[in-house]
Each structure stands twice: as C-alpha cells, then as structure tokens.
Short mmCIF file of C-alpha atoms in Angstrom, two decimals:
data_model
loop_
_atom_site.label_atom_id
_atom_site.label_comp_id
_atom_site.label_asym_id
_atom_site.label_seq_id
_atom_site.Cartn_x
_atom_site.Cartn_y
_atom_site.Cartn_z
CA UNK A 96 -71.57 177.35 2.40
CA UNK A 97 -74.31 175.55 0.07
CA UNK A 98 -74.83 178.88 -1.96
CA UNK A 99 -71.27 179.53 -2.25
CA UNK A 100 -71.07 176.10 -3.89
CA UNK A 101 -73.83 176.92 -6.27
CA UNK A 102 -72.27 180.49 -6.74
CA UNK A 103 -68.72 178.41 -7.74
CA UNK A 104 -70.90 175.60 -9.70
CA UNK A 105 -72.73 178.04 -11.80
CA UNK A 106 -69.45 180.20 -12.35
CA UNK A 107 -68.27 176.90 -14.07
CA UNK A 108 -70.93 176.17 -15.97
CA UNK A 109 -71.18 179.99 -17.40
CA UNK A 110 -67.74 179.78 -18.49
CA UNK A 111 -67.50 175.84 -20.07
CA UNK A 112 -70.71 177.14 -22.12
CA UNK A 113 -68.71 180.58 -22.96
CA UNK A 114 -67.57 180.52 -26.53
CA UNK A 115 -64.15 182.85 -26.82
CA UNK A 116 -62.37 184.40 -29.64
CA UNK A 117 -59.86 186.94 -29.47
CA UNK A 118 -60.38 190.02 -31.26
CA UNK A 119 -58.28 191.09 -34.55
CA UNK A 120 -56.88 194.02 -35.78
CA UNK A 121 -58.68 192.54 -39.10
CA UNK A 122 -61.30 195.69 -39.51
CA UNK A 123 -63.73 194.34 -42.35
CA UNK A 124 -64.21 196.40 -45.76
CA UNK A 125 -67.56 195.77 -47.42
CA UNK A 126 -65.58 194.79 -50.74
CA UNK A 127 -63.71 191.76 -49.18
CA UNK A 128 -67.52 190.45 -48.49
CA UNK A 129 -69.26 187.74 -50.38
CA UNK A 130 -71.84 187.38 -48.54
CA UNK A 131 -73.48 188.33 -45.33
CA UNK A 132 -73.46 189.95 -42.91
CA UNK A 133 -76.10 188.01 -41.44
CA UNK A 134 -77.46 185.95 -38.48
CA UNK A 135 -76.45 189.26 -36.13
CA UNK A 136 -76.62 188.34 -31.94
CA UNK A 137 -76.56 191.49 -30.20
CA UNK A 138 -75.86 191.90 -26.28
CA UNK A 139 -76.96 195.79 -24.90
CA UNK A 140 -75.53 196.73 -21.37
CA UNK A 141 -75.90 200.11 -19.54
CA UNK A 142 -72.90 202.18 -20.22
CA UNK A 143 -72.13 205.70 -18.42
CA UNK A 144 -73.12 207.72 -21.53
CA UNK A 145 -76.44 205.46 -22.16
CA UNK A 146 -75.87 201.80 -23.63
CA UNK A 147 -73.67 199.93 -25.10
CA UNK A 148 -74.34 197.67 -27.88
CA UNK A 149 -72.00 194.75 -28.62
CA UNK A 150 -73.04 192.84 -32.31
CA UNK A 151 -71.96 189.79 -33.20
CA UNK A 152 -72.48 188.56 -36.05
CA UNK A 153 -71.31 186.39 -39.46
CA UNK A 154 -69.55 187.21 -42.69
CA UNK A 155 -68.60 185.23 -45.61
CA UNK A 156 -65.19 186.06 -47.01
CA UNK A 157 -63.23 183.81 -49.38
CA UNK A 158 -64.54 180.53 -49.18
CA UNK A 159 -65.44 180.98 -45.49
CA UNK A 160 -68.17 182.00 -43.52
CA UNK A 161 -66.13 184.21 -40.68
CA UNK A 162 -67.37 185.84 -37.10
CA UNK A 163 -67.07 189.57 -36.36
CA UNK A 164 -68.11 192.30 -34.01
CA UNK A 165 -68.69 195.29 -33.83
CA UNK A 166 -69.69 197.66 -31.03
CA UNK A 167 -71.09 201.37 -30.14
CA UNK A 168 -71.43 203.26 -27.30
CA UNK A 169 -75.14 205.92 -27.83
CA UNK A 170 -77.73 207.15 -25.86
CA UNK A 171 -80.67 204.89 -27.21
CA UNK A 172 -80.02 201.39 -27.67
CA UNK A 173 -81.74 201.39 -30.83
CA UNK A 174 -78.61 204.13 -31.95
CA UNK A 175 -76.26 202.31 -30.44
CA UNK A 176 -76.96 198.72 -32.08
CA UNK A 177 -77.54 200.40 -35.46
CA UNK A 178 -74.11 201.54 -35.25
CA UNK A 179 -72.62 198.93 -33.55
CA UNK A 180 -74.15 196.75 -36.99
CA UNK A 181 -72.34 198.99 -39.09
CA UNK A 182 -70.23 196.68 -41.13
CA UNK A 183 -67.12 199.35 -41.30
CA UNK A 184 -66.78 199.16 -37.49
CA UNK A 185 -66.66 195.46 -37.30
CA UNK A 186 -63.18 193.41 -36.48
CA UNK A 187 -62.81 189.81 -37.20
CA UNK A 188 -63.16 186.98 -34.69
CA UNK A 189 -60.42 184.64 -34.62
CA UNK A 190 -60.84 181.41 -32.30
CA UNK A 191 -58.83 181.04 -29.62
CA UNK A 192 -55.42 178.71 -30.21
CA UNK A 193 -54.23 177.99 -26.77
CA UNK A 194 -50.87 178.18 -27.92
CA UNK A 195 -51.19 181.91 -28.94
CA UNK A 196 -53.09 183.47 -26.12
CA UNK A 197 -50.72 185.75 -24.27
CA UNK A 198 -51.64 188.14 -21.44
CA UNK A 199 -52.37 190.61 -23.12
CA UNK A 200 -54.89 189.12 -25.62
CA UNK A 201 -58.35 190.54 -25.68
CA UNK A 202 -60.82 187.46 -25.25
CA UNK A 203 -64.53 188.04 -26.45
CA UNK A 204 -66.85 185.42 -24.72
CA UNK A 205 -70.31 185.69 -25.05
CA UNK A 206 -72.72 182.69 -23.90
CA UNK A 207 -74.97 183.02 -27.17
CA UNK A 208 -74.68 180.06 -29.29
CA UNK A 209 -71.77 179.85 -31.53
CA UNK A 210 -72.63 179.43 -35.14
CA UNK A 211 -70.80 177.00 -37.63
CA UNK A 212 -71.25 175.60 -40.45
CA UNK A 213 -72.96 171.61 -39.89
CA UNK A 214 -74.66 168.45 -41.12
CA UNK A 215 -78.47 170.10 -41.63
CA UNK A 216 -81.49 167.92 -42.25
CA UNK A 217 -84.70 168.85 -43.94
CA UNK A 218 -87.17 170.52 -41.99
CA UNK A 219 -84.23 172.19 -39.74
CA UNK A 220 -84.59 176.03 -38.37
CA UNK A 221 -81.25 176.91 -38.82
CA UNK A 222 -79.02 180.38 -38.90
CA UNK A 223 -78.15 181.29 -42.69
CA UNK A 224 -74.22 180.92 -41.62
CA UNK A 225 -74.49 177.25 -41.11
CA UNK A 226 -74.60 176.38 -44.61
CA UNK A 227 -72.19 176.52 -46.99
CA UNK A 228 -72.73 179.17 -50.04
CA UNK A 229 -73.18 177.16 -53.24
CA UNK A 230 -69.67 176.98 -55.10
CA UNK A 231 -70.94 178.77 -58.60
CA UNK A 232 -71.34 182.18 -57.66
CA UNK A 233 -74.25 182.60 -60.12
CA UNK A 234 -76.30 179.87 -58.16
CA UNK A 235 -75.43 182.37 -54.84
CA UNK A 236 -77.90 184.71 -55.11
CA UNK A 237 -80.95 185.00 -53.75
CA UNK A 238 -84.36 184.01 -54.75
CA UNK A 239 -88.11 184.13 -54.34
CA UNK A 240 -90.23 181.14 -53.19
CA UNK A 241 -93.85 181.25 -52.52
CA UNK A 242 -93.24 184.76 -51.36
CA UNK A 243 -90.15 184.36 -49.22
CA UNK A 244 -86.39 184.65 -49.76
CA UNK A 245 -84.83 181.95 -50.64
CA UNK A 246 -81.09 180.65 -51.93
CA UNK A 247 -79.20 177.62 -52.55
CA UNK A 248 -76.48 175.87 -50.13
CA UNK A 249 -73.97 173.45 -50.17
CA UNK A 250 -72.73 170.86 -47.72
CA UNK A 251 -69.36 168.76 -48.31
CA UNK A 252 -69.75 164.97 -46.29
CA UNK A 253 -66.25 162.76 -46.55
CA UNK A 254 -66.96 159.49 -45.73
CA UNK A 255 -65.94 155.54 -46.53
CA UNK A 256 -62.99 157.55 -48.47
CA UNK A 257 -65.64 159.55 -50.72
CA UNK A 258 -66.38 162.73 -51.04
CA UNK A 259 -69.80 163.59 -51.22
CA UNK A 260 -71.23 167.48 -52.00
CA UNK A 261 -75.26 168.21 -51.29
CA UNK A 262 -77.09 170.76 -52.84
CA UNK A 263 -79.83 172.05 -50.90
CA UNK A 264 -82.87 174.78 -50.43
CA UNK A 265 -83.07 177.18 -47.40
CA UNK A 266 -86.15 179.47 -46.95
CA UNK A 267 -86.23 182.70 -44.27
CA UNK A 268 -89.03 181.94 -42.04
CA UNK A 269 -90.30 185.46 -42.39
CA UNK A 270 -89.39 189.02 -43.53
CA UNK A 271 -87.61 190.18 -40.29
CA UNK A 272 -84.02 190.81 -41.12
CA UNK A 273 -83.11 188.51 -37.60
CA UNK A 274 -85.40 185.00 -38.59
CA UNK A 275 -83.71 181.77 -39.18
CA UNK A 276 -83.91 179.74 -42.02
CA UNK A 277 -86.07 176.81 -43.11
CA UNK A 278 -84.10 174.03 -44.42
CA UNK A 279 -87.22 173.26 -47.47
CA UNK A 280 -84.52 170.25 -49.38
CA UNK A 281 -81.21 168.58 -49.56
CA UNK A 282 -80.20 166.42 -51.96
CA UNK B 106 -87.72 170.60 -80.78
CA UNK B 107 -86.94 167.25 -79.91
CA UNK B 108 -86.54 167.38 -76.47
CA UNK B 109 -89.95 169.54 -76.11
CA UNK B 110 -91.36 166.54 -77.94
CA UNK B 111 -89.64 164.37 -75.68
CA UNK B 112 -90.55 166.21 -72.50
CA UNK B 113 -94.74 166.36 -74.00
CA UNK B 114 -94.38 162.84 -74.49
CA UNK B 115 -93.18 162.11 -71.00
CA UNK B 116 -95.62 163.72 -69.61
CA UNK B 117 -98.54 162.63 -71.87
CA UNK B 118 -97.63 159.00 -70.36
CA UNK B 119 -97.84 159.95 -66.60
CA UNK B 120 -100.86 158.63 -65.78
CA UNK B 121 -99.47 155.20 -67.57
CA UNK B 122 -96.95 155.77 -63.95
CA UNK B 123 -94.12 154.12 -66.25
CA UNK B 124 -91.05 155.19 -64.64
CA UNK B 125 -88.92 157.42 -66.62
CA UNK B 126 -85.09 156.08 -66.39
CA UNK B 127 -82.22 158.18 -65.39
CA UNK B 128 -81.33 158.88 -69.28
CA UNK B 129 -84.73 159.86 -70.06
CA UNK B 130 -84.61 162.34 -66.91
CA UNK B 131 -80.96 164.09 -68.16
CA UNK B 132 -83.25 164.60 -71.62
CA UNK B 133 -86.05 166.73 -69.99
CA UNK B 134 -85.15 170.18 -71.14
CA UNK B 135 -87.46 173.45 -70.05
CA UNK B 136 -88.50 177.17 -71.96
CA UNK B 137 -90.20 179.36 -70.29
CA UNK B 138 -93.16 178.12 -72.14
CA UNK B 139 -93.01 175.30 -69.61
CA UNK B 140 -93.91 177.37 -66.21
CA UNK B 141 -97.60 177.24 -67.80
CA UNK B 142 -97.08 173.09 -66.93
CA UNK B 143 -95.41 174.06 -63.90
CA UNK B 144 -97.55 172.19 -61.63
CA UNK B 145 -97.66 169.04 -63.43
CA UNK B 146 -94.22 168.67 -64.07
CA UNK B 147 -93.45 169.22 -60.25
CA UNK B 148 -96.07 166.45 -59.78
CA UNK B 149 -94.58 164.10 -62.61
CA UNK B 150 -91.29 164.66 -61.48
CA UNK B 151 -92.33 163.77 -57.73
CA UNK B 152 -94.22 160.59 -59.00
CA UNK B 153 -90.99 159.47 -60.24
CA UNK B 154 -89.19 159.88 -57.03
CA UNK B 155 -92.23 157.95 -55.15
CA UNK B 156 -92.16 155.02 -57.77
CA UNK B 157 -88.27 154.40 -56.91
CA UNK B 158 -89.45 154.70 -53.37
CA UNK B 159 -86.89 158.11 -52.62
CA UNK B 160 -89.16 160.52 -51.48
CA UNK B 161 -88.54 161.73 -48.00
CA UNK B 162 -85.60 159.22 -48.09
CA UNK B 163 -82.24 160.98 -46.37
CA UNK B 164 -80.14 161.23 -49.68
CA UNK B 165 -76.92 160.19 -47.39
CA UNK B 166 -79.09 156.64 -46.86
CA UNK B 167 -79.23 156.48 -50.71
CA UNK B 168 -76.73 154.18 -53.14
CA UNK B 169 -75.26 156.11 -55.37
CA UNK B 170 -77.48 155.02 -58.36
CA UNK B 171 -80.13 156.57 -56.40
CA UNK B 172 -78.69 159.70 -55.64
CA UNK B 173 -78.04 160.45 -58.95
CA UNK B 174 -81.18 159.83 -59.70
CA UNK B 175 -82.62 161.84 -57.05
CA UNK B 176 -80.02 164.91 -57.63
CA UNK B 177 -81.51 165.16 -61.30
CA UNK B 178 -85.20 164.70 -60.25
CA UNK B 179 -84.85 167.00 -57.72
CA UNK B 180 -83.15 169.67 -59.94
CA UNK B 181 -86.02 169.71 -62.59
CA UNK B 182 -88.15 170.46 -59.83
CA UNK B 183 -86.42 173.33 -58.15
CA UNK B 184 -85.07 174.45 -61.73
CA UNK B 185 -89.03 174.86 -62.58
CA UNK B 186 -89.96 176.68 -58.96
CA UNK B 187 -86.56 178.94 -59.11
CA UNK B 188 -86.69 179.68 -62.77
CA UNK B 189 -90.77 180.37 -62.95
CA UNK B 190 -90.65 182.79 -59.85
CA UNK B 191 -87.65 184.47 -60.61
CA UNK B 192 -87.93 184.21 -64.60
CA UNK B 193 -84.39 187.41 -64.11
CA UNK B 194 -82.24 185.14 -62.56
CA UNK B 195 -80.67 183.37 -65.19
CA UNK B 196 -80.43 186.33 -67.53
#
C-alpha cells in the first residue's frame, strides 16, 4: 500500500514538473530563421529499428525566440540525433492553451527544463535562448572575446510605469556546440 | 582631431583621478589607432565607474543619472574589447 502511494506521489510530481506543448504542422525553413538553432536537449530511447532520437531545441524567428523538435528513427544514436537536429525536419512547439486542446491533440512533454527568455544577472550560466537578441541586427552577430564566442543581448524590464531596455555581454563557456553561456555584463 | 585631442587629454589626467562628467564621456571618440591604448582606456574608463561608486552595482539599483552614466562608460569599454578583437565587424 505504502509503495503504491509513492508510485501515485511520484506519478504526480513527474507530470506537475512536465512541460507540454502541442506539436504544429509549422515545419521550419532555414530562411524564416534569425537566429539559432541553439541550446538543443535531446532524449534517445530504444526503438525497434535501433534508437530513436527526439531534439528539442530553440529558434529565433521574428522577434521571438520559438521551441521546436525534431526527431529520427536510425540504427546508431549518434545517426539518429544528427538527423533528428536537422533543422528541415523540425516542427514548431506551440504551448498548450487549455482552451484549444482537443482529443486529438498531440502533447509533447518532456521533464527537461523549459527555456524562456528571463531577468539574468551577471555572473549567470545561462542557455543562449534566454536572452533577448539585440534589436539592431548589425549588433546580432557574433563576436570574439579573449578567445571565446561572444554576442550582445537585450533585456526589456517595465516597471514604476517605465520602460527600461539592458544591453548586455554573454560569453560560451567553451567550444562545445551544447555549453551554456556566461553572462560577462549588463548594463 | 579634436576629439583625439580630447580623448589624449583625458587620459593624460588619469592619474590626477578627476572624474570625467557624463558630457566629457559622450566626447570620447576611438580609431583603430586606439586598440594600441586598449588597456588603459579599459582601466580609465573603469576608474571612472569606481569613483561614482557603480562598479559591480546592479544597474536596475541605479537612478537614472547613473545609468546613463554607466550605459556610456560601459559602452567605451566593450566598444574597445569588441572593436579591437574583431577589428571586421563594423566594416
């Protein structure tokens, strides 16, 4: 009886910490990115025909810094992620508006943690996507700093009626093409 | 001319520790003859920001006066590091 509590406890837990989307017919095209993709999350299960890799992962379109997914089915994992990262396969993540969801919606949960753009601090290890992309795109691109990449970011703060807008510096910790980002300045 | 002048003269005073006003800041103009002085101008530059007491101050803590002030110190620095490393990027 106790583990069928914990069993029932846990089972909550998993799926109050689950963040859902439903899956689009949206099917991204490299020239409707401005930046990105970046800050990829993969999850690799066994599949019949070898693994399956499911990639999550973030993409800046418009003025927005969206989440998609893509996923392959290979014999290696490697083979499988590598296509599953392919940007042509990938479908846009739309967040889940309770009034919408229907029986037939496809819900994507995964209990990595969800990436959005936030408040950042100086000296914060953060994913690229949680920064805003500076607003002139000339000031988007990136740069080198003491030997690592590098670029500019944005964050907009309304408060006491005011708009405020922060520039800031973000660093990649190291070469990797997974690493998060060193927040170096804001001001 | 005049603001290389300018900017020579600001920084032949540093060791004077005279703080340079928010005008004089918005003056300071860079070449690319200035990444030779790359290191003391990040160091004058800083100076300025410890003499008004905003370094490592939380710019949303800051009153506006001093935010603006901090904004334009801290854009001659990264200007300098940005521009010196990646001397393309503005081409």
């Amino acid at each position: 009886m106790k583990s069928l509590a914990f069993v029932a406890l846990c089972a909550v837990a998993t799926a109050s910490m689950a963040d859902c989307y439903t899956k689009s017919n949206i099917h991204l095209t490299r020239q409707a990115i401005d930046a990105g993709p970046t800050d990829f999350q993969q999850t690799v299960t066994p599949d019949a025909r070898g693994f399956k890799c499911s990639v999550r992962y973030r993409v800046h379109i418009g003025r927005d810094w969206q989440t998609a997914e893509g996923s392959a089915v290979a014999t290696t994992e490697s083979e499988a992620c590598t296509r599953a990262t392919d940007v042509g396969r990938g479908q846009l993540l739309l967040e889940v508006e309770p009034n919408t969801v229907s029986a037939d919606t496809e819900l994507v949960c995964s209990d990595q943690p969800e990436i959005r753009v936030r408040r950042v601090h100086v000296g914060d290890r953060i994913w690229e996507s949680e920064t805003d992309l500076h607003i002139l795109p000339a000031e988007r691109k990136y740069f080198t700093y003491k030997g690592t990449q590098c670029r500019t970011f944005i964050e907009r703060d309304a408060r006491d009626q005011n708009m405020y807008l922060y520039q800031g510096i973000m660093c990649k910790e190291d070469s990797r093409p997974n690493t998060k980002w060193l927040v170096l300045d804001k001001y | 001319m005049k603001t290389i002048a300018f900017a020579l003269l600001l920084l032949a005073t540093a060791p004077v520790q005279a703080q340079a006003t928010y005008e004089q800041l918005m003056n300071v103009k860079f070449t690319d003859r200035s990444c030779s002085m790359i290191d003391q101008w990040v160091t004058w530059t800083e100076t300025q920001l410890r003499l008004k007491g905003l370094l490592g101050v939380d710019p949303e803590k800051m009153s506006n006066e001093d935010r603006l002030y901090n904004v334009r110190a801290r854009s001659i620095i990264w200007a300098l590091r940005i521009g010196c490393s990646n001397p393309d990027r503005y081409k």
